[in-house]
Tab-separated table of C-alpha atoms and ligand atoms in Angstrom:
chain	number	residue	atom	x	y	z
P	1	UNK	CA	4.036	26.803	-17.148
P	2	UNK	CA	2.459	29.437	-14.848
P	3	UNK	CA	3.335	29.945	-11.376
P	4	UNK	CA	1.614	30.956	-8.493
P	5	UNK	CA	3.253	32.623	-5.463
P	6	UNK	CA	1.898	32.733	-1.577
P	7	UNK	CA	2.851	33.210	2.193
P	8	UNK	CA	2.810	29.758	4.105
P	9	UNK	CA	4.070	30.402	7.614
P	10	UNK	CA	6.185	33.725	6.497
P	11	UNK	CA	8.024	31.670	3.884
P	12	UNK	CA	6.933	32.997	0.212
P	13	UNK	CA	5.821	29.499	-1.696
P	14	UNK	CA	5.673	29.056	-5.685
P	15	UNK	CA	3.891	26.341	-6.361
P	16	UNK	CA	1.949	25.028	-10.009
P	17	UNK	CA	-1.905	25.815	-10.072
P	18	UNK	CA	-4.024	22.999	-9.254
P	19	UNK	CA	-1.711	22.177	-6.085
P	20	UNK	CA	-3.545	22.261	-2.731
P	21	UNK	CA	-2.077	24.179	0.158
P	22	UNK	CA	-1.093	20.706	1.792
P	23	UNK	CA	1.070	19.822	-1.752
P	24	UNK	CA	2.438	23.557	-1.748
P	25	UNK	CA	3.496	23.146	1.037
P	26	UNK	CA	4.726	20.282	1.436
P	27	UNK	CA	6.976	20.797	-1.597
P	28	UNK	CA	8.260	23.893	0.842
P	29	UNK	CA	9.297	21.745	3.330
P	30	UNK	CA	6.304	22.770	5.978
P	31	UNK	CA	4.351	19.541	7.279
P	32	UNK	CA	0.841	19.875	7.752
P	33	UNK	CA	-0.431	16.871	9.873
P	34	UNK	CA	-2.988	14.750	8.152
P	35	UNK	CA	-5.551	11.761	8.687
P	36	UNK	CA	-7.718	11.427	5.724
P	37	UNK	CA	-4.982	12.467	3.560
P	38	UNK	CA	-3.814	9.887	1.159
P	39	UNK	CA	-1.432	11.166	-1.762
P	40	UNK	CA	-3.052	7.960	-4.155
P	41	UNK	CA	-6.500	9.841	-3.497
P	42	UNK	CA	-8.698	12.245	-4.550
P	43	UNK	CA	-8.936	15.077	-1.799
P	44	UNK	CA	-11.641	14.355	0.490
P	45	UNK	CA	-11.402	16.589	3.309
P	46	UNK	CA	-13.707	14.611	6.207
P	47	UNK	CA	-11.061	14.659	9.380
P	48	UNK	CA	-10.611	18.170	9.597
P	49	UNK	CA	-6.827	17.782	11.029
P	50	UNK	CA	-5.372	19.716	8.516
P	51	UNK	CA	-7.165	22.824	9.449
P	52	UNK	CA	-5.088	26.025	8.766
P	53	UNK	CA	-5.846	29.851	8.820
P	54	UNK	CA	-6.278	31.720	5.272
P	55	UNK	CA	-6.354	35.294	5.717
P	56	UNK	CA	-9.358	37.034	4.267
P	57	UNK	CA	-11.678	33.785	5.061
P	58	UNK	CA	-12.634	35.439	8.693
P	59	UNK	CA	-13.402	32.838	10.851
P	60	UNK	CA	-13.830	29.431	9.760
P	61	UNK	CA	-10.135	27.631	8.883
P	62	UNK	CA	-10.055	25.486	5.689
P	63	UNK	CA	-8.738	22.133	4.761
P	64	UNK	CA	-5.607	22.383	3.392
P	65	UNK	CA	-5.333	18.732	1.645
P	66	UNK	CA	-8.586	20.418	-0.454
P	67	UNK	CA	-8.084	23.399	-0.775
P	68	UNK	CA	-6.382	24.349	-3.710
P	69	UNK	CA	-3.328	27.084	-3.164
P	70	UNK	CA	-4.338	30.799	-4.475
P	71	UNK	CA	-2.030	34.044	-5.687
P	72	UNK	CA	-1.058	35.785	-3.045
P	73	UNK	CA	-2.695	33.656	-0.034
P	74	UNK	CA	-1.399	34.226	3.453
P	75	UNK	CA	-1.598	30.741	5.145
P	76	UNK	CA	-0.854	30.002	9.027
P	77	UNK	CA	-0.361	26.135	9.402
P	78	UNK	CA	0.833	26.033	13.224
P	79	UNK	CA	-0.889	28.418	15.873
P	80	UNK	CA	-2.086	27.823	19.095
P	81	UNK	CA	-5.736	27.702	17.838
P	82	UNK	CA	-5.031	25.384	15.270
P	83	UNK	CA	-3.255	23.178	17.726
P	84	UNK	CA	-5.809	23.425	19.579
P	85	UNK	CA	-8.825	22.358	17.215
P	86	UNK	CA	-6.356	19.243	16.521
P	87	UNK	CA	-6.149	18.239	19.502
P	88	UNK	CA	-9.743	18.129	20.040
P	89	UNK	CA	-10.060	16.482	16.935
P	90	UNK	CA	-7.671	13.435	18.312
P	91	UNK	CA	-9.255	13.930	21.704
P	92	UNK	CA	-12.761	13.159	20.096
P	93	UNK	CA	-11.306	10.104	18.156
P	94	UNK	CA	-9.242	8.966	21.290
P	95	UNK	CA	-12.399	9.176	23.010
P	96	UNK	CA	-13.821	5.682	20.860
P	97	UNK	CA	-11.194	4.063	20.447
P	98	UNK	CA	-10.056	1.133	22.251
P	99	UNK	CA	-6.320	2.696	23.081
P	100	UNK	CA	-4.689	-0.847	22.858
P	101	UNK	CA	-1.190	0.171	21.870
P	102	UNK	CA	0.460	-2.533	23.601
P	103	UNK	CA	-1.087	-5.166	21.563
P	104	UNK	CA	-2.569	-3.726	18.167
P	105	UNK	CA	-0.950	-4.474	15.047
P	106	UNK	CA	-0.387	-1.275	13.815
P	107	UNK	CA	1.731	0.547	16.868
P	108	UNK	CA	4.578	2.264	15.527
P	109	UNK	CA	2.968	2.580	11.966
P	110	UNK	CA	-0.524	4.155	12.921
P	111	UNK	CA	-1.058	7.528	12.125
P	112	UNK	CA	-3.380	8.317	15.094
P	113	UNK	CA	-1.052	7.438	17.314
P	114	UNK	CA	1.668	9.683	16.043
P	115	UNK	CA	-0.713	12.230	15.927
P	116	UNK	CA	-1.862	11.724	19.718
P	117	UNK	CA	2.193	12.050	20.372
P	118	UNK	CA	2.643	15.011	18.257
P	119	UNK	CA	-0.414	16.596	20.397
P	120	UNK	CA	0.670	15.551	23.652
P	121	UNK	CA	-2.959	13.437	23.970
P	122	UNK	CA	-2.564	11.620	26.659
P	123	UNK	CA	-5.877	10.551	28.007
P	124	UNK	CA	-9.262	11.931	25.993
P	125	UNK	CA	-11.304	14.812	28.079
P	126	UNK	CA	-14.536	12.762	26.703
P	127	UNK	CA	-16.216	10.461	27.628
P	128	UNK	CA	-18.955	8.876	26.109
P	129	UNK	CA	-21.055	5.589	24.469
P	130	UNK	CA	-18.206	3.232	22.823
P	131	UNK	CA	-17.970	0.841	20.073
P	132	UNK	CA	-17.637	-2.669	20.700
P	133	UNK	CA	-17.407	-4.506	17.423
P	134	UNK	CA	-16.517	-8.190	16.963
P	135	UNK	CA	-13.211	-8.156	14.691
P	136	UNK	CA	-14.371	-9.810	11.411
P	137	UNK	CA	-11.561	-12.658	10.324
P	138	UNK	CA	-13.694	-13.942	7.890
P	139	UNK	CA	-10.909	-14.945	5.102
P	140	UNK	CA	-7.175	-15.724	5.679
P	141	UNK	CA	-5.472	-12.507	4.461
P	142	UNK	CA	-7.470	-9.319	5.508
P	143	UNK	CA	-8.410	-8.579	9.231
P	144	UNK	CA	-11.076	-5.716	10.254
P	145	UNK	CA	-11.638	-4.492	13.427
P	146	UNK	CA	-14.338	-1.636	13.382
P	147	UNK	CA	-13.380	-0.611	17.085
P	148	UNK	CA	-9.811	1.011	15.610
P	149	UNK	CA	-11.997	2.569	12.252
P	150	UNK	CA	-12.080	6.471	12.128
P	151	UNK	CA	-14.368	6.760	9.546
P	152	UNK	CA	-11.649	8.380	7.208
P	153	UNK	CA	-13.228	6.096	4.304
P	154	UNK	CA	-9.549	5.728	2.847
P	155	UNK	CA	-10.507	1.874	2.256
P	156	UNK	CA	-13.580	2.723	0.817
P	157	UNK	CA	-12.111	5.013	-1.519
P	158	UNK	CA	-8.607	3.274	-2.634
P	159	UNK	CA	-11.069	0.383	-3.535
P	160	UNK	CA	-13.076	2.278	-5.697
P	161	UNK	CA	-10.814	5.231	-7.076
P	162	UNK	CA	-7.536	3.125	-7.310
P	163	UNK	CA	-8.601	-0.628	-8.077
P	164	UNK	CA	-12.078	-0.445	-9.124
P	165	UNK	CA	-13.592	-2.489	-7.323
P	166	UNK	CA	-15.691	-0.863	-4.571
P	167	UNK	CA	-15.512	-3.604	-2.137
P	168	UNK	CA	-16.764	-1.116	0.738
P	169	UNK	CA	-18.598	1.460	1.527
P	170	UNK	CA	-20.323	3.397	4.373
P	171	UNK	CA	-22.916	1.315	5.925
P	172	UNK	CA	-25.265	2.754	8.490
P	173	UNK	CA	-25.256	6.193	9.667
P	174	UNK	CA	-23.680	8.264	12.730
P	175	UNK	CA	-22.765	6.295	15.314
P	176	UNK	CA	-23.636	3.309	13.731
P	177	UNK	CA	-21.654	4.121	10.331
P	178	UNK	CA	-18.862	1.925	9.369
P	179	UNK	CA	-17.061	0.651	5.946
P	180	UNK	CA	-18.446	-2.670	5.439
P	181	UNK	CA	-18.480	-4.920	2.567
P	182	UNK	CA	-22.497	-5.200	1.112
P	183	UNK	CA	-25.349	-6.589	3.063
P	184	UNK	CA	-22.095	-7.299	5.930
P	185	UNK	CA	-21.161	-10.556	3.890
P	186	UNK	CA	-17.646	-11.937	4.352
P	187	UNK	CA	-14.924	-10.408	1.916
P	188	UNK	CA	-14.670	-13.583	0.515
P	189	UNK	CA	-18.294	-12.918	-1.236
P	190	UNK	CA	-17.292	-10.084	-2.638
P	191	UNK	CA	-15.464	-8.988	-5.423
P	192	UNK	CA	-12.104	-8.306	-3.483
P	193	UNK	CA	-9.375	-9.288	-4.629
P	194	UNK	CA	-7.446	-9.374	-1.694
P	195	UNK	CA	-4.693	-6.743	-3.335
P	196	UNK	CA	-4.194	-5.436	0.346
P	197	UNK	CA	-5.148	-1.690	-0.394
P	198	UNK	CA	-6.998	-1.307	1.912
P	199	UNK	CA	-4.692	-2.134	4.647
P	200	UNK	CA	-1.720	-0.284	2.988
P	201	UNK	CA	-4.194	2.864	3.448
P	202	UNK	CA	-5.905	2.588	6.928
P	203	UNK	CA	-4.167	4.927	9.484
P	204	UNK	CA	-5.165	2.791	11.845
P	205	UNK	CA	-4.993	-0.837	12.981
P	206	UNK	CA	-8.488	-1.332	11.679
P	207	UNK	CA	-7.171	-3.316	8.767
P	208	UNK	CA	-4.560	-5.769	9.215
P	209	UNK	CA	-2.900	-8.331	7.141
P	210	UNK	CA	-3.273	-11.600	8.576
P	211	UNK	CA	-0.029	-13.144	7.582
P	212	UNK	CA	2.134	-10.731	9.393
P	213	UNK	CA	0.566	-10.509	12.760
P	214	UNK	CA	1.992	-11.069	15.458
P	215	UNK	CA	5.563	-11.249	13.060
P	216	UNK	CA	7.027	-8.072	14.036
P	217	UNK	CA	6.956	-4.589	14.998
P	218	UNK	CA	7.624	-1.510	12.549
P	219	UNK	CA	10.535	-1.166	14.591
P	220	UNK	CA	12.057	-4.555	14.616
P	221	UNK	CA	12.051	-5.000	10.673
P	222	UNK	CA	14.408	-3.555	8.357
P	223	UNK	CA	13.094	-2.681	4.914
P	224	UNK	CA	14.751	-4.051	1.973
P	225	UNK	CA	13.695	-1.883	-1.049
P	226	UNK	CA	13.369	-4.057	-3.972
P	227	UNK	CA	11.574	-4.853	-7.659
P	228	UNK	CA	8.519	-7.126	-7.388
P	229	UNK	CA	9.519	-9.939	-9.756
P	230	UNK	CA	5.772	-11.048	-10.343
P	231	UNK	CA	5.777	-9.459	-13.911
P	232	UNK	CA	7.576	-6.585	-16.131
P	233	UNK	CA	6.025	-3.621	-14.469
P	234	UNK	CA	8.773	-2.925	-12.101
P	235	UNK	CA	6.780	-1.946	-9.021
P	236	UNK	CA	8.726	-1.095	-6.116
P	237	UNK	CA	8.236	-2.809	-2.836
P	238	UNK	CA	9.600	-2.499	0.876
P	239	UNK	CA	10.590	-6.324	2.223
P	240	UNK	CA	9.992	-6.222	5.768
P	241	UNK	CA	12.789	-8.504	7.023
P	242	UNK	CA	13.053	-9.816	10.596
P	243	UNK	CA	15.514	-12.362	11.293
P	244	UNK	CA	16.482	-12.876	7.805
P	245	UNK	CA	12.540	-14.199	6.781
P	246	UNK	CA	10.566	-12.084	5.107
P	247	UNK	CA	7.270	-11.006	7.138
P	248	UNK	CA	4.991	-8.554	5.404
P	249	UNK	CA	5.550	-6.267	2.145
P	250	UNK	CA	4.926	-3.030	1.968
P	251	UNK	CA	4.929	-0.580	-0.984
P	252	UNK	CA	6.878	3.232	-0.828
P	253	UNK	CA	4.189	5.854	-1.673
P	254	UNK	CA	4.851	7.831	-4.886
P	255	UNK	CA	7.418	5.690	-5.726
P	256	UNK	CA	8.261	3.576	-9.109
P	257	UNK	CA	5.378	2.913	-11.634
P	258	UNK	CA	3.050	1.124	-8.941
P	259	UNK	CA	3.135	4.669	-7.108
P	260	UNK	CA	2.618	2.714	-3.270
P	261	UNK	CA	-0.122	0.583	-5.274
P	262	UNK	CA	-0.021	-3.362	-4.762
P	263	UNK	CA	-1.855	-5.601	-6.467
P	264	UNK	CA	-2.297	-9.253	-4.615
P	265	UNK	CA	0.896	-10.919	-5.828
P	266	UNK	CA	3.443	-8.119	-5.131
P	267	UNK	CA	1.985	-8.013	-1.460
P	268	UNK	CA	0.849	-11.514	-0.367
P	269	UNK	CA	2.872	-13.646	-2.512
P	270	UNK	CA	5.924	-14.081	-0.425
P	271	UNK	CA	5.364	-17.178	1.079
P	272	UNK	CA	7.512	-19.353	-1.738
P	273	UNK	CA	10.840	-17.340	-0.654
P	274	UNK	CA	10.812	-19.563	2.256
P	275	UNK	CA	8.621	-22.467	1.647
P	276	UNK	CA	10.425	-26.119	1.651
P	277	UNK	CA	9.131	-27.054	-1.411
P	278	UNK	CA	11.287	-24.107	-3.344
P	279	UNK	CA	13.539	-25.271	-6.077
P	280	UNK	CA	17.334	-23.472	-5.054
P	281	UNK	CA	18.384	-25.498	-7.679
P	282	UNK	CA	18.151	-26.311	-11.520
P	283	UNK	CA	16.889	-30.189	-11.792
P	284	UNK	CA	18.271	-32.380	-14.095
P	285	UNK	CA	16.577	-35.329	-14.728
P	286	UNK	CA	19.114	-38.507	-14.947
P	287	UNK	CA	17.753	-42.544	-15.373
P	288	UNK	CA	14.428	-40.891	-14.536
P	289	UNK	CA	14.754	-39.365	-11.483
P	290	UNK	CA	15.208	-35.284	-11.222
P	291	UNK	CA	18.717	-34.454	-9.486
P	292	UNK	CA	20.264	-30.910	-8.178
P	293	UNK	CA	22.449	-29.664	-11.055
P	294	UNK	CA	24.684	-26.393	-11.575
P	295	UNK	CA	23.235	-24.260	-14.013
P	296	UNK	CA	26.225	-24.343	-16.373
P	297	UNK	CA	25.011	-28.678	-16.373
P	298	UNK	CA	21.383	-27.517	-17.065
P	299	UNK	CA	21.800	-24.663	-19.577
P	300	UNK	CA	24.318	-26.817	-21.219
P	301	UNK	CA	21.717	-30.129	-21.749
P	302	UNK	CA	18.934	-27.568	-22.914
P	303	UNK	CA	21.484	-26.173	-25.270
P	304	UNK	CA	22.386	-29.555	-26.426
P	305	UNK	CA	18.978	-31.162	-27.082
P	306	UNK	CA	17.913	-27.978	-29.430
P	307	UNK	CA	20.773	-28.218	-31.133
P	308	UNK	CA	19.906	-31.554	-31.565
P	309	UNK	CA	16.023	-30.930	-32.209
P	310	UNK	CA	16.850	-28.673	-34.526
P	311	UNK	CA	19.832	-30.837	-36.490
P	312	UNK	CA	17.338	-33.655	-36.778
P	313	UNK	CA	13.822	-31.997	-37.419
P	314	UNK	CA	14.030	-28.447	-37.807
P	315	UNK	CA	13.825	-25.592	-36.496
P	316	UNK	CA	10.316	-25.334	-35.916
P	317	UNK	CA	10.564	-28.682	-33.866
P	318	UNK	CA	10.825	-26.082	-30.628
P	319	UNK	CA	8.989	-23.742	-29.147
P	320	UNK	CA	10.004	-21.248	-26.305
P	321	UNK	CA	7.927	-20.084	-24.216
P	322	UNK	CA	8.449	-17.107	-22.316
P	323	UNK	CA	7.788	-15.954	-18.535
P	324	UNK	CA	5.496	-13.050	-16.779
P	325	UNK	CA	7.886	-12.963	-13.776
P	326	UNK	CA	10.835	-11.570	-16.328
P	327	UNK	CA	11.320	-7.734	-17.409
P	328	UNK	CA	10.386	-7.238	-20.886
P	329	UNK	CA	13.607	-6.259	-22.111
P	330	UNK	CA	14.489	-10.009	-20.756
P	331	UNK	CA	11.445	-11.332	-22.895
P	332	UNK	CA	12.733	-9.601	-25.662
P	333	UNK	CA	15.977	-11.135	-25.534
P	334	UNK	CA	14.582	-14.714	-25.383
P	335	UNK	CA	11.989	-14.135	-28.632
P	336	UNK	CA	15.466	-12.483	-30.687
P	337	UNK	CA	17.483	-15.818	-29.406
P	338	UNK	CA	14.377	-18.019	-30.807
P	339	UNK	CA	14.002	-16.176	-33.954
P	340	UNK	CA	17.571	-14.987	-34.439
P	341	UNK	CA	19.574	-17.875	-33.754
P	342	UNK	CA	17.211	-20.888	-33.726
P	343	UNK	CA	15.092	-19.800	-36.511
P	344	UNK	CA	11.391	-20.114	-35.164
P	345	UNK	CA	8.909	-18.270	-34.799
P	346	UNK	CA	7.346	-20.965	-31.989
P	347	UNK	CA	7.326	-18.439	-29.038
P	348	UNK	CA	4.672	-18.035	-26.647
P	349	UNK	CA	4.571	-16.489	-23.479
P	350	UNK	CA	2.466	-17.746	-20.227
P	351	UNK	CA	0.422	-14.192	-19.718
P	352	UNK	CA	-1.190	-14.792	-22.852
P	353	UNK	CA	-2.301	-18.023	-21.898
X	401	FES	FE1	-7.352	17.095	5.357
X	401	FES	FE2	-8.334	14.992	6.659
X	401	FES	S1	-6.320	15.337	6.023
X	401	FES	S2	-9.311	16.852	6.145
């Protein structure tokens, strides 16, 4: 494959065509800070906080997460100008935004904070009108607070580029604009499917998961890595674990086949790990009534009762039918013991139903 060699910040880059600057160099090891920047999206270039000097391009500075990297560019990423526009940039945002650390959701995971540390942005130079939006809690899983928004339409895009859905878009205009759902109606008359994207995208806490508020801090879980067990795929998640209960889920970016992508079971549908009513046990049902067994009791009955089945009536008297929440390789296993060693070809399996 052809390469393509340029300068970012004195260090010579070679990087594939079709990278941007902010991919190039990222795979060099330089960061380039980011807003609008999500790796699961299509480059979109609206915050402006990846600014960096090409040489040749006079003036104006260009985005680097859409810009693609050239031969032979010379890129700055880090002067004093550049620091400088980004700090206006987070000044400007700063300026409209309701600067409730203490209490929002999202301190310690919001990317406009981090930024407003990295800057040293202490207190905005401007001052002007502010929002004052109701937050919307208009279903049980998905909170919106258009006060915290930034307009970097990463919700409105990961629902239509990723899922395909296209819950949001921008509504209004200037001032006004924000990413609502159509004609403002609750998310619960749309068609979302409450996967959680949305929230796994905002750099903000403009989009919170219900279930885990108020449950912990980023800093007060530990992240279990793990395999969502909800089908085959083998998407990876992050278990966010505070006092041994599990209190939100979380998906690594770029990692495993779901690439930081949830869909609504991987990321909401934690709440039987802990619920009372979860069998720990296999049941075994005895003069009618279902008792705790060991599994070597259960396997042994069901193991038992084909045999019998299948003494007294043939093979075909079973069926076996097979589970979603098992890898495939497990699945395949279970159809070779039906057709291999009981002899039927009764198996069924409950995705198809
Ligand atoms: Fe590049 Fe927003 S991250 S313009």
């Amino acid at each position: 494959m052809k390469h393509i060699s340029l300068t970012i910040d004195g260090i010579e880059v070679i990087t594939t065509p079709g990278r941007t600057i902010l991919e190039a160099a990222a795979e060099a090891g330089i960061r380039i800070p980011t807003l609008c920047y999500d790796p699961r999206l299509e480059p979109y270039g609206s915050c402006r906080v990846c600014l960096v000097e090409v040489e040749g391009q006079g003036r104006g500075f260009l985005p680097a997460c859409a810009t693609p990297a050239d031969e032979d560019m010379v890129v700055r990423t880090d002067t004093e100008k550049l620091r400088g526009i980004r700090r206006t940039i987070i000044e400007l945002l700063l300026s409209d935004h309701p600067n409730d650390c203490m209490t929002c959701e999202s301190a310690g995971n919001c990317e406009l904070q981090d930024l407003a540390y990295e800057y040293g942005v202490r207190k905005p130079r401007f001052q002007g009108e502010q929002h004052h939006h109701e937050a919307i809690v208009d279903n049980p899983i998905i909170e919106r607070d258009y006060n915290k928004c930034v307009l970097c339409g990463r919700c409105v895009r990961i629902c239509r580029e990723v899922q395909g859905v296209g819950v949001y878009d921008f509504a209004n205009r200037g001032f006004e604009a924000v990413p609502g759902t159509p004609y403002n109606r609750p998310l619960t008359e749309t068609p979302c499917e409450f996967c959680g994207q949305c929230v796994s995208t905002c750099p903000t806490g403009a989009i919170v998961s219900i279930p885990s508020k108020g449950k912990g801090r980023s800093w007060q879980v530990r992240k279990v890595r793990t395999t969502c067990a909800y089908c085959g795929c083998g998407c990876q998640i992050d278990l966010h674990v505070r006092d041994g209960r599990i209190v939100d889920v979380s998906s690594p970016l770029m990692v495993g086949p779901g690439e930081g992508n949830h869909c609504a079971k991987g990321r909401y549908g934690y709440g039987f790990v802990h619920h009372s009513d979860r069998l720990t046990t296999p049941l075994v049902r005895k003069e009618g009534e279902l008792v705790p067994a060991t599994w070597e009791e259960a396997l042994g009955l069901v193991a038992d009762r084909i045999s019998k089945a299948v003494k007294e009536q043939g093979p075909d008297s079973v069926a076996f039918l097979a589970s979603a929440r098992c890898t495939n390789e497990e699945n395949y296993l279970f159809q070779k013991l039906a057709r291999a060693v009981v002899g039927t070809n009764n198996v069924d399996h409950c995705a198809r139903l």
